[in-house]
Structure formats: C-alpha cells, structure tokens
CSV table of C-alpha atoms and ligand atoms in Angstrom, one decimal:
chain,number,residue,atom,x,y,z
A,297,MET,CA,92.0,161.2,115.9
A,298,THR,CA,89.3,163.8,115.1
A,299,GLY,CA,86.2,163.6,116.5
A,300,THR,CA,84.6,163.0,113.1
A,301,ASN,CA,86.9,160.1,111.9
A,302,GLU,CA,86.4,158.3,114.8
A,303,LEU,CA,82.5,159.1,114.3
A,304,VAL,CA,83.1,157.6,110.9
A,305,LEU,CA,84.8,154.2,112.1
A,306,ALA,CA,82.6,153.8,114.9
A,307,LYS,CA,80.0,154.1,112.7
A,308,ARG,CA,81.5,151.2,110.2
A,309,ASP,CA,81.8,149.0,112.9
A,310,LEU,CA,78.2,149.0,113.9
A,311,GLU,CA,77.5,148.2,110.3
A,312,LYS,CA,79.5,145.4,110.4
A,313,LYS,CA,77.8,144.1,113.6
A,314,GLY,CA,74.6,145.3,111.8
A,315,PHE,CA,73.4,146.7,114.9
A,316,LEU,CA,72.1,150.2,112.7
A,317,ASP,CA,69.4,147.6,111.6
A,318,ILE,CA,68.0,146.4,114.3
A,319,GLU,CA,64.7,147.1,114.9
A,320,VAL,CA,62.4,147.7,118.1
A,321,ASP,CA,59.8,145.6,119.4
A,322,PRO,CA,56.3,148.5,118.7
A,323,SER,CA,54.8,146.8,121.2
A,324,LEU,CA,58.1,146.9,124.0
A,325,ASP,CA,57.2,149.5,127.1
A,326,LEU,CA,60.4,150.8,126.3
A,327,GLU,CA,60.5,153.3,129.7
A,328,ALA,CA,60.1,149.5,131.6
A,329,GLU,CA,62.7,148.4,129.9
A,330,ILE,CA,64.7,151.2,130.3
A,331,GLU,CA,64.3,151.5,133.7
A,332,ARG,CA,64.9,147.4,134.1
A,333,LEU,CA,68.3,147.8,131.9
A,334,LYS,CA,68.9,151.2,134.4
A,335,LYS,CA,69.2,149.0,137.3
A,336,GLU,CA,69.9,146.1,136.0
A,337,LYS,CA,73.6,147.5,134.7
A,338,ASN,CA,74.4,150.0,137.2
A,339,ALA,CA,74.1,152.7,134.9
A,340,ILE,CA,73.1,156.2,134.8
A,341,ILE,CA,71.2,158.7,132.1
A,342,LEU,CA,72.4,162.1,132.0
A,343,ALA,CA,70.2,164.6,129.6
A,344,HIS,CA,70.4,167.8,127.8
A,345,TYR,CA,67.7,170.3,128.2
A,346,TYR,CA,67.6,169.9,124.4
A,347,GLN,CA,66.8,166.1,124.2
A,348,GLU,CA,62.9,165.2,123.6
A,349,SER,CA,60.5,165.4,126.2
A,350,GLU,CA,60.1,161.8,126.9
A,351,ILE,CA,64.0,161.3,127.2
A,352,GLN,CA,64.1,164.1,129.7
A,353,ASP,CA,61.5,162.4,131.8
A,354,ILE,CA,63.4,159.6,132.2
A,355,ALA,CA,67.4,160.9,133.1
A,356,ASP,CA,68.2,160.2,136.0
A,357,TYR,CA,69.7,164.1,135.6
A,358,ILE,CA,69.0,166.7,133.9
A,359,GLY,CA,71.3,169.7,132.9
A,360,ASP,CA,73.1,171.9,131.3
A,361,SER,CA,76.9,171.7,130.3
A,362,LEU,CA,78.8,172.6,133.2
A,363,GLY,CA,76.1,170.4,135.6
A,364,LEU,CA,76.5,167.5,133.1
A,365,SER,CA,80.3,167.5,133.2
A,366,GLN,CA,79.9,167.4,137.3
A,367,LYS,CA,77.7,164.9,137.1
A,368,ALA,CA,79.7,162.3,134.8
A,369,ALA,CA,82.9,163.2,137.1
A,370,SER,CA,81.2,162.4,140.2
A,371,THR,CA,78.8,159.2,139.5
A,372,ASP,CA,79.5,155.8,141.2
A,373,ALA,CA,77.6,154.4,138.1
A,374,ASP,CA,79.0,151.9,135.8
A,375,ILE,CA,77.8,153.2,132.9
A,376,ILE,CA,77.0,156.8,131.4
A,377,VAL,CA,74.3,156.7,129.0
A,378,PHE,CA,74.4,160.1,127.2
A,379,ALA,CA,72.0,161.8,126.0
A,380,GLY,CA,73.2,164.2,124.6
A,381,VAL,CA,75.8,165.0,121.9
A,382,HIS,CA,78.7,163.7,121.2
A,383,PHE,CA,81.5,166.5,122.4
A,384,MET,CA,79.6,166.0,126.1
A,385,ALA,CA,80.0,162.2,126.3
A,386,GLU,CA,83.5,162.6,125.1
A,387,THR,CA,83.4,164.9,128.2
A,388,ALA,CA,82.6,162.2,130.5
A,389,LYS,CA,84.8,159.9,129.1
A,390,MET,CA,87.8,162.1,130.0
A,391,LEU,CA,86.2,162.8,133.3
A,392,SER,CA,85.8,159.4,133.8
A,393,PRO,CA,87.8,157.7,131.9
A,394,ASP,CA,87.0,153.8,133.5
A,395,LYS,CA,83.6,153.8,133.0
A,396,LYS,CA,81.7,152.9,129.5
A,397,VAL,CA,79.9,156.0,128.4
A,398,LEU,CA,77.2,155.2,125.6
A,399,LEU,CA,75.8,157.6,123.6
A,400,PRO,CA,72.3,156.7,121.7
A,401,ASP,CA,73.9,157.6,118.1
A,402,LEU,CA,77.5,158.6,117.3
A,403,LYS,CA,76.2,161.0,114.8
A,404,ALA,CA,74.5,163.1,117.2
A,405,GLY,CA,77.4,165.9,116.3
A,406,CYS,CA,77.7,169.6,117.0
A,407,SER,CA,78.0,172.4,114.5
A,408,LEU,CA,80.6,174.4,117.2
A,409,ALA,CA,83.0,171.5,117.2
A,410,ASP,CA,83.1,170.6,113.7
A,411,ALA,CA,83.9,174.7,113.1
A,412,CYS,CA,87.0,174.3,114.8
A,413,PRO,CA,89.2,171.4,113.3
A,414,PRO,CA,92.1,170.8,115.7
A,415,HIS,CA,94.3,170.7,112.7
A,416,LEU,CA,93.5,174.5,111.6
A,417,PHE,CA,93.7,175.6,115.4
A,418,LYS,CA,97.0,174.5,115.8
A,419,LYS,CA,97.7,176.6,113.3
A,420,PHE,CA,95.8,179.4,114.2
A,421,LYS,CA,97.5,179.2,118.3
A,422,GLU,CA,100.8,179.6,116.7
A,423,GLN,CA,100.6,182.6,115.9
A,424,HIS,CA,99.4,183.7,119.1
A,425,PRO,CA,102.4,181.9,121.5
A,426,ASP,CA,102.0,183.7,124.5
A,427,ALA,CA,97.9,183.3,124.4
A,428,VAL,CA,96.0,181.4,126.7
A,429,VAL,CA,93.8,178.9,125.0
A,430,VAL,CA,90.1,179.4,126.6
A,431,SER,CA,87.4,176.7,124.7
A,432,TYR,CA,84.1,176.4,124.7
A,433,ILE,CA,83.4,173.2,126.2
A,434,ASN,CA,81.1,172.7,122.5
A,435,CYS,CA,84.6,171.5,121.0
A,436,THR,CA,86.0,168.1,120.2
A,437,ALA,CA,88.4,165.8,122.6
A,438,GLU,CA,91.5,166.8,120.7
A,439,LEU,CA,90.5,170.7,120.7
A,440,LYS,CA,90.8,170.0,124.2
A,441,THR,CA,94.1,169.3,124.3
A,442,LEU,CA,95.2,172.2,122.9
A,443,THR,CA,93.4,174.4,125.3
A,444,ASP,CA,94.3,175.3,128.7
A,445,ILE,CA,91.0,176.0,130.2
A,446,CYS,CA,87.3,175.2,129.2
A,447,CYS,CA,84.1,177.0,129.7
A,448,THR,CA,80.5,176.9,130.0
A,449,SER,CA,77.9,179.6,129.1
A,450,THR,CA,77.7,179.1,133.1
A,451,ASN,CA,80.8,179.9,134.2
A,452,SER,CA,82.8,181.4,130.5
A,453,VAL,CA,82.9,185.4,132.5
A,454,ASP,CA,84.3,183.5,136.3
A,455,ILE,CA,86.8,181.9,133.7
A,456,ILE,CA,87.8,184.9,131.6
A,457,ASN,CA,88.1,187.0,134.5
A,458,SER,CA,90.1,184.2,136.7
A,459,ILE,CA,93.1,184.8,133.7
A,460,PRO,CA,95.3,188.0,134.8
A,461,ARG,CA,94.5,191.4,132.5
A,462,ASP,CA,98.4,191.5,131.1
A,463,LYS,CA,97.7,188.2,129.2
A,464,GLU,CA,96.4,187.8,125.5
A,465,ILE,CA,93.8,184.8,125.1
A,466,ILE,CA,92.2,182.8,122.5
A,467,PHE,CA,88.7,182.1,122.9
A,468,ALA,CA,87.1,179.4,120.6
A,469,PRO,CA,84.6,178.4,118.8
A,470,ASP,CA,82.1,180.2,119.7
A,471,LYS,CA,82.1,184.0,117.7
A,472,ASN,CA,78.9,184.8,119.4
A,473,LEU,CA,80.0,184.0,122.9
A,474,GLY,CA,82.9,185.4,122.3
A,475,ALA,CA,81.6,188.6,121.2
A,476,TYR,CA,79.3,188.7,124.3
A,477,LEU,CA,82.1,188.6,126.8
A,478,GLN,CA,84.2,190.9,125.3
A,479,GLU,CA,81.5,192.8,126.3
A,480,LYS,CA,81.0,191.5,129.8
A,481,THR,CA,84.4,191.6,130.9
A,482,GLY,CA,85.9,194.2,129.3
A,483,ARG,CA,88.7,192.0,127.1
A,484,ASP,CA,90.1,192.0,124.2
A,485,LEU,CA,89.8,188.2,122.9
A,486,ILE,CA,91.2,186.9,119.9
A,487,LEU,CA,88.0,184.9,118.5
A,488,TRP,CA,87.9,181.4,116.2
A,489,ASN,CA,85.2,182.0,113.4
A,490,GLY,CA,82.8,179.6,114.5
A,491,SER,CA,79.3,179.6,115.6
A,492,CYS,CA,76.1,177.2,116.4
A,493,MET,CA,73.4,176.8,113.4
A,494,VAL,CA,70.7,176.3,116.3
A,495,HIS,CA,71.2,179.8,117.8
A,496,GLU,CA,72.6,182.0,114.6
A,497,VAL,CA,69.2,181.4,112.9
A,498,PHE,CA,66.9,183.7,115.2
A,499,SER,CA,64.6,186.6,113.5
A,500,ASN,CA,65.2,189.8,114.7
A,501,GLU,CA,62.1,191.0,112.7
A,502,LYS,CA,59.8,188.2,114.0
A,503,ILE,CA,60.9,188.5,117.1
A,504,THR,CA,59.6,192.3,117.0
A,505,LYS,CA,56.3,191.4,115.8
A,506,LEU,CA,56.0,188.6,118.6
A,507,GLN,CA,57.3,191.9,121.4
A,508,MET,CA,54.2,193.6,119.8
A,509,GLN,CA,52.2,191.3,120.4
A,510,HIS,CA,53.1,190.5,124.0
A,511,PRO,CA,54.6,193.6,125.4
A,512,GLU,CA,54.8,192.2,128.6
A,513,ALA,CA,57.0,189.2,127.4
A,514,LYS,CA,60.3,188.9,129.0
A,515,LEU,CA,62.8,188.2,125.7
A,516,ILE,CA,65.6,185.8,127.2
A,517,ALA,CA,68.4,184.6,125.5
A,518,HIS,CA,71.2,182.1,125.3
A,519,PRO,CA,74.6,183.6,124.6
A,520,GLU,CA,75.4,181.6,121.4
A,521,CYS,CA,72.6,183.9,119.5
A,522,GLU,CA,73.9,186.4,117.7
A,523,ALA,CA,74.4,190.2,119.3
A,524,HIS,CA,71.5,191.7,117.6
A,525,ILE,CA,68.9,188.9,119.3
A,526,LEU,CA,71.4,189.4,122.5
A,527,ASP,CA,70.9,192.9,122.4
A,528,LYS,CA,67.3,192.8,122.3
A,529,ALA,CA,67.4,190.4,125.1
A,530,ASP,CA,65.8,191.4,129.0
A,531,TYR,CA,68.0,188.4,130.6
A,532,ILE,CA,70.7,186.8,128.6
A,533,GLY,CA,71.9,183.2,130.3
A,534,SER,CA,72.8,179.3,130.2
A,535,THR,CA,70.1,176.6,129.7
A,536,SER,CA,69.7,176.8,133.5
A,537,GLY,CA,70.4,180.1,133.8
A,538,LEU,CA,67.4,180.6,131.9
A,539,LEU,CA,65.7,178.1,133.3
A,540,LYS,CA,65.8,179.6,136.6
A,541,TYR,CA,65.1,183.4,135.4
A,542,THR,CA,61.5,181.9,134.4
A,543,LYS,CA,61.1,180.5,137.7
A,544,ASP,CA,62.2,183.4,139.5
A,545,SER,CA,60.7,186.1,137.5
A,546,GLU,CA,57.4,187.9,138.3
A,547,SER,CA,56.5,187.6,134.4
A,548,ASP,CA,54.3,185.3,133.4
A,549,THR,CA,55.0,185.7,129.9
A,550,PHE,CA,58.5,184.5,127.6
A,551,ILE,CA,59.9,184.8,124.6
A,552,VAL,CA,62.9,182.0,124.3
A,553,ALA,CA,65.5,182.5,122.4
A,554,THR,CA,66.9,179.2,122.4
A,555,GLU,CA,66.7,175.3,121.4
A,556,VAL,CA,62.9,174.6,122.1
A,557,GLY,CA,64.0,171.1,123.8
A,558,ILE,CA,64.2,173.6,127.4
A,559,LEU,CA,60.8,174.6,127.4
A,560,HIS,CA,59.5,170.5,128.3
A,561,GLN,CA,61.8,171.9,132.0
A,562,MET,CA,59.9,175.5,131.8
A,563,GLU,CA,56.5,174.8,131.3
A,564,LEU,CA,56.8,171.9,134.1
A,565,GLY,CA,58.8,174.0,136.5
A,566,SER,CA,56.2,177.1,136.1
A,567,PRO,CA,53.3,175.8,134.8
A,568,GLU,CA,51.1,178.9,135.1
A,569,LYS,CA,53.5,180.9,132.8
A,570,THR,CA,53.3,180.7,128.8
A,571,PHE,CA,56.6,180.1,126.9
A,572,ILE,CA,57.2,181.1,123.4
A,573,PRO,CA,60.1,179.3,121.3
A,574,ALA,CA,61.6,182.9,119.5
A,575,PRO,CA,60.9,181.9,115.7
A,576,PRO,CA,63.8,180.9,113.2
A,577,ASN,CA,64.3,183.2,110.3
A,578,ASN,CA,62.2,180.8,107.6
A,579,GLN,CA,59.4,177.7,107.7
A,580,CYS,CA,62.1,175.5,109.0
A,581,ALA,CA,62.2,173.6,112.8
A,582,CYS,CA,65.4,175.3,113.0
A,583,ASN,CA,65.2,176.6,116.3
A,584,GLU,CA,65.4,172.2,117.2
A,585,CYS,CA,69.2,171.1,117.1
A,586,PRO,CA,69.2,168.4,115.0
A,587,HIS,CA,71.9,167.0,116.5
A,588,MET,CA,70.3,166.8,119.9
A,589,LYS,CA,67.4,165.3,118.4
A,590,ARG,CA,69.2,162.1,116.4
A,591,ASN,CA,68.6,160.2,120.4
A,592,THR,CA,65.0,158.8,121.0
A,593,MET,CA,64.0,156.3,123.2
A,594,GLU,CA,64.6,153.4,121.1
A,595,LYS,CA,67.8,154.3,120.9
A,596,LEU,CA,68.5,154.7,124.2
A,597,TYR,CA,66.7,151.4,125.0
A,598,LEU,CA,69.0,149.6,122.3
A,599,CYS,CA,72.5,151.4,123.7
A,600,MET,CA,71.7,150.1,126.6
A,601,LYS,CA,70.6,147.0,125.6
A,602,TYR,CA,73.6,146.1,123.6
A,603,GLU,CA,75.9,148.5,125.4
A,604,ASN,CA,76.8,149.6,122.4
A,605,PRO,CA,77.5,153.2,120.9
A,606,GLU,CA,80.4,153.0,122.8
A,607,VAL,CA,82.8,156.5,123.5
A,608,ASN,CA,86.3,155.5,123.5
A,609,LEU,CA,89.4,158.0,123.0
A,610,PRO,CA,92.9,157.4,122.7
A,611,GLU,CA,95.1,157.6,126.1
A,612,TRP,CA,97.2,160.2,125.6
A,613,VAL,CA,93.9,163.0,124.4
A,614,ILE,CA,92.5,162.0,127.6
A,615,GLU,CA,95.3,162.5,129.7
A,616,LYS,CA,96.0,166.1,128.0
A,617,GLY,CA,92.6,167.4,127.1
A,618,VAL,CA,91.5,166.1,130.7
A,619,LYS,CA,93.5,169.0,132.7
A,620,SER,CA,91.5,172.1,130.6
A,621,ILE,CA,88.6,170.5,132.0
A,622,GLU,CA,89.6,169.9,135.1
A,623,LYS,CA,90.6,173.6,135.4
A,624,MET,CA,87.4,174.8,134.3
A,625,LEU,CA,85.7,172.1,137.3
A,626,GLU,CA,88.0,173.8,139.9
A,627,ILE,CA,87.3,177.4,138.8
A,628,SER,CA,84.0,176.5,138.8
A,629,GLU,CA,84.0,175.1,142.3
A,630,LYS,CA,85.7,178.1,143.6
A,631,ALA,CA,82.6,180.6,142.5
A,632,GLY,CA,79.9,178.5,143.9
A,633,LEU,CA,78.6,177.1,140.1
A,634,GLY,CA,76.7,174.2,139.0
A,635,LEU,CA,75.4,171.0,141.1
A,636,LYS,CA,73.7,172.3,144.3
A,637,ASP,CA,72.7,168.7,145.2
B,218,13P,P1,74.2,174.7,127.7
B,218,13P,O1,73.1,173.9,128.4
B,218,13P,O2,75.7,175.0,128.8
B,218,13P,O3,74.2,176.7,128.4
B,218,13P,O4,74.8,174.7,126.2
B,218,13P,C1,73.9,175.0,125.4
B,218,13P,C2,74.2,173.7,124.6
B,218,13P,O5,74.3,174.7,123.1
B,218,13P,C3,74.5,172.5,124.5
B,218,13P,O6,74.9,172.0,123.3
B,219,SF4,FE1,76.0,172.1,118.9
B,219,SF4,FE2,73.9,174.7,119.0
B,219,SF4,FE3,73.5,171.9,118.7
B,219,SF4,FE4,74.4,172.8,120.9
B,219,SF4,S1,72.1,173.7,119.9
B,219,SF4,S2,74.7,170.6,120.3
B,219,SF4,S3,75.8,174.1,120.0
B,219,SF4,S4,74.5,172.4,117.5
C-alpha cells in the first residue's frame, strides 16, 4: 500500500468514528493535559524544528530527521507521539515496530515524499540495475523498501562517501540536495526529479536586497534550497547544523533560508542575535511548511487522549524498509553524527 492510500484509508476510518469532529474545550489547559497524558501513558513527544513553537516547548526531544530517528530507535516509552510529518512517524514505526506511534494529523505529508511514487521509481531503478539506491529519508516507507541506504541532510555526504567509487548511485527524491551532493562529493549521481515546496520558493532578488540592507549578516541555507541560493550562502547545513552554526558564529545577524519554525530554537539559543527569515518569491507564507503546520496543540492533545491517529505499516514494508534506515544509522554512528546525549 502506498503512503497516500494509507493516509486516505486512515482518514476515512477516523471520519467513521467521528474523531475528526471532536472539539476541544477552549478552557482546557492543554499544556497541563498533555503533560499529564505523557506521564499516564508513558509517552514521549518527538518534535521537528519546523513545528509551532508551543509544540517545540512541550516536546521531550526536538531535533532534525537524523536525531529524531535515533531517538525513536532508542526510547523506552510505550507510545511515540510524532510532532512532525508522516514519513517521520513511519520511520519511527519501522525502527520501533512494537511501539504505538501517533501522528496528530495524518494529512501532514511532505512534497518530497509525494514527488516519488514507488511504482514509478521501481521502473526508474530497473533502468540502472547495478546502481546503489540512496534515498533521502523524506520518502514513503514503501520507497524505503526499494532503497539500499537512507540519508538525511546531516549524514548525506558521509553516506555517499561510504559507497565504493566504482559504483553507480541513484539519489532520490530531492534533486536540489542531490545536486549539492554531486558538488560536495565529486560523484556523478543519477537524480530523481523531486523538490521541497518550501525550499524552492526563496527569492534570490529579495535575499540580495536583504544582504544589501544587512551587509554584516550571514546567509545560511538548508541543502534542499535551489543551487542559486546555495551558491550565495555562507553556510549550508541541516536544521541542526544551521542551529549550531548560529550559536558558534561570531556574527550577530543571520538570514535564514529554511522553514521559519527553526527560528524559535535559534532565538532561544542566541537571544542577543538577530534572525531574518529568507523571503519567498511572492506574498504568501510559503516559507512555512503547510504539512508541518497541520499539527496543533489541540490535535496533539486529542491524539494522546484517544491514542489515534496511529501510524501502522504492513509487516513486509517494515522488514524490508528498515534495513535502509539501519544502514544509515550504522554509518552515522561510525561518523560520530547525531544524538550526543
Ligand atoms: P533536517 O531537519 O533533517 O535538516 O530536514 C529538514 C526537512 O525538510 C524535514 O522535512
Ligand atoms: Fe517536506 Fe519540505 Fe515540508 Fe520538509 S519542509 S516536510 S521537505 S515539504
């Protein structure tokens, strides 16, 4: 079953149960209720940096895709509540299949995962039968079953470098991260043509104007951005890499080319510094990920109370797909990447 079919079926199931109509009493202290449910159910809340700040504040762990998967693999909680998007919750389920994995809104998808339907990718892969398949973790669980090694933006260079130089490599689904990796590693990658809807809308022109207004500012960018933005950047890295750079840097102003949710931790980590979100090329709030922002405190509370929506996967998908994630975690550990605590 593809991730999308699974989402549709799960949503229908929730509609039947009337779950989607439940309203939360506005006088409820959601923070206190969520804390109570965490203890009562031995649940852990894992949140990505792109979540609303109030969700980040109540999370037990906030991190990038690598840190979140490492935490999901090592937790002794009975329930993992994933404040992130669907592929992240699926990854947690694959790594901890005996645990209950909850996602506050099942429709929190990802444009990158959607850009690579497994049935089409299978045909693409057949054209390069000897190639090693490296997939960005932002893909469906089913795509992971067609993958040799997963990667995240934190470990992608190490993953590519771990593959013998005489091997062909297919890289999916992000063509921007793929192009960046070609430049960083000097490897010729066979790229799938996908991209992130948030990271491809930054305006070169508006960033240049901002740089003229703030000549002291460092431009920092996520590698999912297009090449013309990365070419101008002073630093390129994953969300945790960008956060660390702002803490360690002597500069006090940063133009941040990634989803705006990360600014919350940047401001908490360096309250004396100034962070300017890189503007999108139109008037919309396109530098906010609409999928990540589907999660709200109300939905977080409801999913913990009713232990629903739950993310489940067919056994064969878990068995086959988890190997690509385990391989990634093994290489990351050898490279000393990820969780420090
Ligand atoms: P990282 O947090 O791993 O850098 O990934 C960014 C992202 O787009 C997650 O969807
Ligand atoms: Fe997917 Fe982009 Fe949203 Fe990350 S920011 S979840 S890559 S759509």
